[in-house]
XYZ file of C-alpha atoms in Angstrom:
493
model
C 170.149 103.297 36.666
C 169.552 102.061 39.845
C 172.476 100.957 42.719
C 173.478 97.162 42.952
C 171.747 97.236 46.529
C 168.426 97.847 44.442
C 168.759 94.807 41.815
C 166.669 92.837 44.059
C 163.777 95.750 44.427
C 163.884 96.334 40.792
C 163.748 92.743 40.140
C 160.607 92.379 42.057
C 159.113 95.818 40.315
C 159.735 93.936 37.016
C 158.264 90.961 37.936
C 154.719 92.794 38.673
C 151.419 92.161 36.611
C 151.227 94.512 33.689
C 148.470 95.947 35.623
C 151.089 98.198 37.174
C 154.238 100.017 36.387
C 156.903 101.730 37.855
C 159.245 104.827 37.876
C 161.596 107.156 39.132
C 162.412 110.864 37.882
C 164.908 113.469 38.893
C 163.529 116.806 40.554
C 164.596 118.144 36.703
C 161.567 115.699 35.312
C 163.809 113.139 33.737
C 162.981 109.404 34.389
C 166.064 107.681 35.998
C 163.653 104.278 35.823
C 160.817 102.819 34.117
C 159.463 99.233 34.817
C 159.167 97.048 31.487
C 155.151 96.237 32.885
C 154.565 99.587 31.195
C 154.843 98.709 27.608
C 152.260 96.189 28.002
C 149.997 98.390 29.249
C 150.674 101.523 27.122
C 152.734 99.833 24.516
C 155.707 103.318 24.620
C 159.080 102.454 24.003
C 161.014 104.407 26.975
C 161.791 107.640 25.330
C 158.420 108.229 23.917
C 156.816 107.382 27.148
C 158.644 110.023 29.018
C 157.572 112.800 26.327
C 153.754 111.365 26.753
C 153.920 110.877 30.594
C 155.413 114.129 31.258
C 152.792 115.744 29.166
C 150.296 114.251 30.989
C 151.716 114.981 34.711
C 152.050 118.666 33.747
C 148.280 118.943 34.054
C 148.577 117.262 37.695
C 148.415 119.574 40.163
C 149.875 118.286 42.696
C 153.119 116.795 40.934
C 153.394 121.308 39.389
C 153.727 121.705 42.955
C 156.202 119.219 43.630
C 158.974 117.919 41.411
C 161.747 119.952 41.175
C 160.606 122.168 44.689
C 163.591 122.897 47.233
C 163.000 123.254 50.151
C 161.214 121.511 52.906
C 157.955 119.638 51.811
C 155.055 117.519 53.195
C 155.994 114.237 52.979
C 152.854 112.743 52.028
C 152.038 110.891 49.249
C 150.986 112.433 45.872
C 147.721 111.055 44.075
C 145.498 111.505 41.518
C 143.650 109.827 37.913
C 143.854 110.485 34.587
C 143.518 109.288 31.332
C 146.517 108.632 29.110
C 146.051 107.616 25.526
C 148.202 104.410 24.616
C 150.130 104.224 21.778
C 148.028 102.892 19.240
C 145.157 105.630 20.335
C 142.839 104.233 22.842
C 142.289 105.865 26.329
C 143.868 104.247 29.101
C 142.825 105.441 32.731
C 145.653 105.408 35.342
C 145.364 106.033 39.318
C 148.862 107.068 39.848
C 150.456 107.266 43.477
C 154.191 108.797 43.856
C 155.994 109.327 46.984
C 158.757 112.424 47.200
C 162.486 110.950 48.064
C 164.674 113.704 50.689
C 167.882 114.037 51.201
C 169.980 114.266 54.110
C 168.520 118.106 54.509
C 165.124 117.390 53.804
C 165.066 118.796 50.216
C 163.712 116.610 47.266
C 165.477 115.101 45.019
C 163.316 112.680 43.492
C 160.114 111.145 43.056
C 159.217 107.636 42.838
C 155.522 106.958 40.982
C 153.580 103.716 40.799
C 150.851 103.644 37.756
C 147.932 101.319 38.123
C 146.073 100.618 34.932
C 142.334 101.377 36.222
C 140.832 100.914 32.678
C 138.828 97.803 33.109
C 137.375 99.506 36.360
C 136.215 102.870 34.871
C 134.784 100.612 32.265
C 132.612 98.327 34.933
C 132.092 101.649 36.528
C 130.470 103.158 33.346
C 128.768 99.776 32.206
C 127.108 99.612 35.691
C 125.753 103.374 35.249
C 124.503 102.861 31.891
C 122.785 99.851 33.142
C 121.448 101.506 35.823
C 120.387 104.099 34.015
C 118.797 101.842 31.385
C 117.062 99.923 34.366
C 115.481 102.701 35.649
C 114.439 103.802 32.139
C 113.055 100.495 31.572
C 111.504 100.294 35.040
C 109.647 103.705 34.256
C 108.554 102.179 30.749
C 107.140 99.433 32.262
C 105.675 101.076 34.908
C 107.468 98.471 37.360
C 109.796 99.119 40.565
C 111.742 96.417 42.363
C 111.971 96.617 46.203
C 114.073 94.967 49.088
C 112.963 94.197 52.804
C 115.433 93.478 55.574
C 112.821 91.721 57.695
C 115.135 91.717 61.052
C 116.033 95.594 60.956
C 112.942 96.193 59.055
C 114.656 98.414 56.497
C 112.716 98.876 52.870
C 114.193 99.901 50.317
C 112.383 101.088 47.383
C 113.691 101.918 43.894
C 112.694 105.541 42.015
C 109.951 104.130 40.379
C 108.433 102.349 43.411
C 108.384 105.789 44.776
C 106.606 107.739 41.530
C 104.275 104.496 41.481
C 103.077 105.002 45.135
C 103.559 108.984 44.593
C 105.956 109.464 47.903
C 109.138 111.748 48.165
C 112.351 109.935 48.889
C 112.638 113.084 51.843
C 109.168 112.670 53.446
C 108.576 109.090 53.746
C 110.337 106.378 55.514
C 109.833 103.102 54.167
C 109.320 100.591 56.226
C 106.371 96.966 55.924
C 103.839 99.327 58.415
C 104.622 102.402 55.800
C 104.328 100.694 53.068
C 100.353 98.752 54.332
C 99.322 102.483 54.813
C 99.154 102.776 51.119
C 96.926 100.104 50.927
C 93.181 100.536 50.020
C 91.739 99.511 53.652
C 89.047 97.111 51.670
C 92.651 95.314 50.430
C 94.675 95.774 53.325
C 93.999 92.209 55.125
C 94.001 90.353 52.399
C 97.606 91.875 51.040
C 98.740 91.680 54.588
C 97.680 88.072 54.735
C 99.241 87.345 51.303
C 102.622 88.544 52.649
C 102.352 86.559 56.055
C 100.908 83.078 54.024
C 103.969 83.380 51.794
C 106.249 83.613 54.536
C 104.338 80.753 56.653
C 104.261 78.334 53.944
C 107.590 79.588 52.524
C 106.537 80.374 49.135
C 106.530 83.155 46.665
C 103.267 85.493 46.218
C 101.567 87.242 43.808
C 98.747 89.851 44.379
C 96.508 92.374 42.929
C 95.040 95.054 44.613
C 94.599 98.934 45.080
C 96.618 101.669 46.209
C 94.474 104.938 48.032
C 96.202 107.975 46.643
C 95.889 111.328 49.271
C 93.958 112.547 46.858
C 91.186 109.933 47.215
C 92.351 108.229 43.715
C 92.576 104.852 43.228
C 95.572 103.124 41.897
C 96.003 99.693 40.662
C 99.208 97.293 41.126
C 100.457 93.892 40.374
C 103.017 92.829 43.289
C 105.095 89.920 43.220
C 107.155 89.036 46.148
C 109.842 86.006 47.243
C 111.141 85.709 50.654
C 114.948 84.109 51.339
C 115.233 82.121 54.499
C 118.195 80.901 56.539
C 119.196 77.314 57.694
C 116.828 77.731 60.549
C 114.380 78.471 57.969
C 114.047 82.203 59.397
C 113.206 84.983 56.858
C 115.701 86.730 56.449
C 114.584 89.462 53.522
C 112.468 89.816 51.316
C 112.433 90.879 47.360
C 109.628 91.962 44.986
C 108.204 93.866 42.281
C 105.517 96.565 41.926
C 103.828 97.528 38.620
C 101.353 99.960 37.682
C 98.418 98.268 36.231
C 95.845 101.108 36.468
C 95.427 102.029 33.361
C 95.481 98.471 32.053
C 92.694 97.459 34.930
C 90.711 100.903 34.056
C 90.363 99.546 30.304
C 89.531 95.899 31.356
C 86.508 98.029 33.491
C 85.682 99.869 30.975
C 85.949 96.670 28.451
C 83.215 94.562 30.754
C 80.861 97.137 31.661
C 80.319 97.882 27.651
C 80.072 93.521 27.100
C 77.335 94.477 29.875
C 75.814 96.482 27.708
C 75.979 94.628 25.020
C 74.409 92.160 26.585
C 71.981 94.185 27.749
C 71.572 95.650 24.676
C 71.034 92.266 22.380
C 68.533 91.182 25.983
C 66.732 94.559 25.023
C 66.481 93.507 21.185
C 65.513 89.875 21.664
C 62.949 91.722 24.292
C 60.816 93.677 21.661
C 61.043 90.733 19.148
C 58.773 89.092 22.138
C 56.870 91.644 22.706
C 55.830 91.276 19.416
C 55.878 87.766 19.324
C 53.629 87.979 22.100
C 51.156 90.471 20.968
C 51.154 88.083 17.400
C 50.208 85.288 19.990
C 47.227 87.706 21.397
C 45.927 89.038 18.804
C 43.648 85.967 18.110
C 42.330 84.916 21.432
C 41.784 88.449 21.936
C 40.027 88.391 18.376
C 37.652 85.403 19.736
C 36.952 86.769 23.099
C 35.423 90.140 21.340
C 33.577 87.798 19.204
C 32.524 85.426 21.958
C 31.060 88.977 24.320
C 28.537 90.432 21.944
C 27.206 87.051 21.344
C 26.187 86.763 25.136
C 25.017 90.382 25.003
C 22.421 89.289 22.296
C 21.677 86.721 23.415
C 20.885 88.081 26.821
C 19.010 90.868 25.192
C 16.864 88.738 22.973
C 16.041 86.384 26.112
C 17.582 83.134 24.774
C 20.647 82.937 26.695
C 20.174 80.237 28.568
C 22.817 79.044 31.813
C 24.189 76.020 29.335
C 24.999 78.156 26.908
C 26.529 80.884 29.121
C 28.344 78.465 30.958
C 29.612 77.143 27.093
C 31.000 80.756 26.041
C 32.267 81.079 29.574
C 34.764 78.504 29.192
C 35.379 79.238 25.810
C 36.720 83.035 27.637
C 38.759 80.835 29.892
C 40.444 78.789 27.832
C 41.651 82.069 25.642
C 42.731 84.007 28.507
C 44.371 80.590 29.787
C 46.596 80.485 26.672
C 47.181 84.020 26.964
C 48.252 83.548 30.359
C 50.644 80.593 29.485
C 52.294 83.147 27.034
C 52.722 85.710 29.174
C 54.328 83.165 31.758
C 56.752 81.903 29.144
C 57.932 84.756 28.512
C 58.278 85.960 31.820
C 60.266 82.733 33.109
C 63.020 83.501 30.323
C 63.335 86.976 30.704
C 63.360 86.719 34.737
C 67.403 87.613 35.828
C 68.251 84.279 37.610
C 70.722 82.187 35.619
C 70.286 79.589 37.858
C 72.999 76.379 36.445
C 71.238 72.895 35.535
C 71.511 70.134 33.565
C 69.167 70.425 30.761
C 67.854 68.334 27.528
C 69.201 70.008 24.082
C 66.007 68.711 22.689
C 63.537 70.416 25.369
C 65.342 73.464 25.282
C 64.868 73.534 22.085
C 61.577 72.549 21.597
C 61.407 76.067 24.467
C 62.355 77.935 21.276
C 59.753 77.007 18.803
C 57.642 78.072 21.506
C 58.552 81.377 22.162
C 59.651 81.905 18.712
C 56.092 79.874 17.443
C 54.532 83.135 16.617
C 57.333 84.929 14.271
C 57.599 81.339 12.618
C 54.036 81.924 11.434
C 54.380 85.691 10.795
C 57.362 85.119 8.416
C 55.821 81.808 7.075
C 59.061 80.506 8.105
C 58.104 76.483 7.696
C 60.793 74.879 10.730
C 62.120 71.526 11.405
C 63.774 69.657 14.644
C 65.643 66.387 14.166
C 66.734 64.992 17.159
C 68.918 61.729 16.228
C 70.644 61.874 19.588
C 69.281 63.743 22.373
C 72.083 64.540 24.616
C 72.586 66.770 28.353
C 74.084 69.923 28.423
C 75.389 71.971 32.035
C 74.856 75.245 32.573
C 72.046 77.893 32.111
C 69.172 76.653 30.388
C 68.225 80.585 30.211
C 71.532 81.191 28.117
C 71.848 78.439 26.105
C 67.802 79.271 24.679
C 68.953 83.547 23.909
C 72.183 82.176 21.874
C 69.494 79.743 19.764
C 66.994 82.798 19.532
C 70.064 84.780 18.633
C 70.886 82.889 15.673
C 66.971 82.092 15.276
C 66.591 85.739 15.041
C 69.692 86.247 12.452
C 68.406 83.659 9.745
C 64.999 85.558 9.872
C 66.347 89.079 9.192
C 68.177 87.464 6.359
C 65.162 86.209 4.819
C 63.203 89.074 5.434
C 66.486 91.236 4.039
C 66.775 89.141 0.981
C 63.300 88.529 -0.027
C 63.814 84.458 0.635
C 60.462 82.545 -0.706
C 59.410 79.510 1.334
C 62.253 80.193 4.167
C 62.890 77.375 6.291
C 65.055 76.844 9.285
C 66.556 73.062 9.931
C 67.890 71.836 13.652
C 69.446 68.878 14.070
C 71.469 67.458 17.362
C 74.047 64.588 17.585
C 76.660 63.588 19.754
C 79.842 63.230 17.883
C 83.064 61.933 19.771
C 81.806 62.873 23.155
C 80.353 66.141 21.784
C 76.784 67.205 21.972
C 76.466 68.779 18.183
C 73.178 71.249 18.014
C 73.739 72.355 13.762
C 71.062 75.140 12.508
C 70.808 75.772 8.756
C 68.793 78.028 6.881
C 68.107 78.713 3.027
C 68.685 82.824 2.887
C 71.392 82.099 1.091
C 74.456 82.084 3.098
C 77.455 84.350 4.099
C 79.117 86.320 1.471
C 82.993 85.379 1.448
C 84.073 88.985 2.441
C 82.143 88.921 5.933
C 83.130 85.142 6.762
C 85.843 86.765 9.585
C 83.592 88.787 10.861
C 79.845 87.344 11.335
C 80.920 87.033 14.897
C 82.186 90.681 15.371
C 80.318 92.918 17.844
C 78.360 95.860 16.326
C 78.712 94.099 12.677
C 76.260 93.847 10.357
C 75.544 93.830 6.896
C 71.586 95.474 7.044
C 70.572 99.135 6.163
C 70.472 101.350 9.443
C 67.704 100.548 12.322
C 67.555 96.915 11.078
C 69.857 95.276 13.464
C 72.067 95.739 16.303
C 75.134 93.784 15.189
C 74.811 91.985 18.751
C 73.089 89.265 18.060
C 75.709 86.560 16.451
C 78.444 88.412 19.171
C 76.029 87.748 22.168
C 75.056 84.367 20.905
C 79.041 83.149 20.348
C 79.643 84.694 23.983
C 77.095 82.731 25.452
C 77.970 79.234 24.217
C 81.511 79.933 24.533
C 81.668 81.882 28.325
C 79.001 80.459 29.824
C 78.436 76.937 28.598
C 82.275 76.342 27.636
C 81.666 75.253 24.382
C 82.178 76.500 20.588
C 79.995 77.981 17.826
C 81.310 78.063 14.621
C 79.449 79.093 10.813
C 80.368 78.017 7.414
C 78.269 78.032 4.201
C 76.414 74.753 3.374
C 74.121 74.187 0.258
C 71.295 76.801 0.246
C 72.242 78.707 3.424
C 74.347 79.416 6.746
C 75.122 76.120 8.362
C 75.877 77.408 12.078
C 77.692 74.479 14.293
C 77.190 74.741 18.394
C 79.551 71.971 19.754
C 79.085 71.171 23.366
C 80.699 69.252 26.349
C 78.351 66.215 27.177
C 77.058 66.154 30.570
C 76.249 63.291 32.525
């Protein structure tokens, strides 16, 4: 037990959070003192805590090599951790600190130990590694690093995976703003620079897109967002962002519009021989009357009766055909020329445009047509387009009838406005759409006839068109005899 001069120490030890606890032992290893703080933090009455504790300070080094010593010693203090299960079995960690007491002649005689309860720190400790560990697992995932910019010292600091993204060792390269524009593609490096200097100008966060020149000479894409901190002054004071690698993401969006190019280019291709032989339908009788009209003159001339009135007659009878054929030709040529010039444009004339350069197949397929115009309305945007997604569906309700062997096939158009919506509706009698292909008329590369008989493009391109570049809807459900197709429209003007 301690001396009455103590009382007042020990009263203090007692008094301490139960954080800590406090002891003396004997150079023989027996505890003269034990603080009551330690129950509450390893729950030991005072005998069994002296058979656990010493168990535990036998594996200590330092305290083998001091209690129960003679001689003369180093007086400095004694530390070290460990854990120390508490009495109902859990780990506790302990940072324990004990300072040797000499007598008069220097030797030992005891040592006085203070135990701090360090469990709640070696448990931050750990949670903050495993959530480190899980960020950077989840950074690498995602393909996204986080960085940090000093802006007065000029100090970046990159995380691992802003390092793997822009392939640099943490050894060779010294990150710093100029370091990091290097990396830059140099056809994006002024306008990521200028992104960075806007959003520090007008105080705002950024976001960017651009590439990344790899010594190799590949090309990486990234997504950066960035938000600067400013003091009162409204100085910048540093800078934090994100990086993520988007290459593979951007590579398939590439990939993804150069095939809709060929689609389109495909269905253009399509729609392009249907012409051709729209046109040569168109031809075929002019051309008919014109080798008619030439050995006429050439008898004529031979037997002596071909007089100037009746030359000049056939003449312009030659004209007139190769006038019409010309008109074709031009027709033609005016929608298939590239320019997709934007207007505003009658639904009606446009079209009217369509019987015109579909007139021919409508007489080849004896397909008998109609146009009912109860409210001609204005529509913005390419003429050009808006025409292919009509022939495109035009072209779809004749395969049908030609597929299904449709007697008297007939194709209805009729355009309203409805509730500020120009309404262009085309119907056919081949019979509709069979319930399992409802979901997927629209589908690229689907289509119900026998090989070589279709492209599949035709419905996708034609949806594409009136959705993309005329910002409107096309939609298809089954009316009485046939396919009911539904092009809604903003009104212009």
């Amino acid at each position: 037990m301690p001396d009455a001069d103590s009382y007042n120490f020990f009263a203090l030890i007692e008094g301490m959070e139960s954080t800590f606890f406090f002891y003396i032992r004997n150079r023989e290893g027996k505890y003269r003192y034990i603080s009551p703080s330690q129950h509450s933090i390893l729950g030991y009455r005072e005998k069994e805590f002296a058979e656990v504790f010493n168990a535990f300070l036998k594996d200590a080094e330092a305290v083998a090599g001091g209690v129960g010593k003679r001689g003369k010693v180093d007086a400095t203090k004694l530390s070290y951790e460990g854990e120390l299960a508490h009495k109902n079995g859990s780990q506790r960690s302990l940072k324990i600190y004990e300072y040797p007491s000499y007598d008069a002649e220097g030797e030992i005689i005891a040592l006085q130990g203070l135990a701090e309860d360090i469990t709640p720190r070696r448990e931050l400790e750990a949670s903050l590694r495993r959530n480190e560990t899980f960020f950077k697992q989840v950074q690498q995932m995602a393909q996204i690093g986080s960085w940090f910019l000093d802006i007065r010292a000029n100090r970046l600091q990159w995380s691992e995976q802003v390092y793997r993204i822009f392939e640099r060792d943490h050894e060779d390269f010294e990150a710093s703003y100029e370091a990091f524009l290097t990396n830059i593609h140099p056809d994006d490096f002024e306008s990521v620079n200028n992104a960075y200097i806007r959003s520090l100008e007008e105080k705002s966060p950024y976001s960017s897109e651009h590439r990344l020149l790899m010594p190799d000479g590949r090309i990486k894409y990234v997504h950066e967002e960035c938000e600067t901190f400013f003091d009162e002054r409204g100085e910048p004071i540093s800078s934090f962002g994100t990086v993520q690698d988007i290459t593979v993401m951007k590579e398939l969006q590439i990939e993804h519009e150069i095939n809709q190019e060929l689609m389109f280019q495909q269905s253009k291709m399509a729609q392009m021989g249907e012409m051709i032989n729209s046109i040569a339908h168109q031809w075929k009788q002019p051309l008919h009357q014109i080798n008619s009209v030439l050995p006429a003159i050439e008898e004529d001339f031979g037997s002596g009766t071909l007089s100037s009135a009746s030359l000049a007659a056939k003449l312009d009878e030659i004209e007139m055909l190769t006038g019409h054929m010309s008109q074709t030709i031009e027709s033609f040529q005016n929608f298939f020329h590239p320019n997709k010039h934007k207007t505003v444009f009658s639904a009606a004339d446009a079209l009217a445009k369509v019987f015109t350069l579909f007139g021919s197949e409508f007489e080849r397929v004896k397909i008998r047509r109609e146009l009912s115009t109860h409210s001609d309305f204005l529509i913005g945007g390419s003429e050009k387009e808006f025409v292919q997604a009509i022939l495109s569906i035009v072209q779809n309700s004749k395969e049908c009838f030609i597929h299904r062997n449709i007697h008297e096939p007939k194709i209805m158009i009729r355009i309203d406005t409805i509730d500020n919506r120009g309404i262009v509706t085309l119907t056919d009698n081949a019979g509709g759409i069979p319930d399992e292909y409802a979901d997927k008329i629209f589908d690229p590369y689907f289509t119900t006839k026998r090989k070589g008989h279709g492209t599949g493009l035709g419905l996708y391109i034609a949806k594409k068109l009136i959705e993309t570049a005329l910002c409107g809807t096309l939609s298809v459900k089954n009316g009485i005899e046939g396919a009911e197709f539904i092009i809604a429209l903003p009104l212009k003007g």
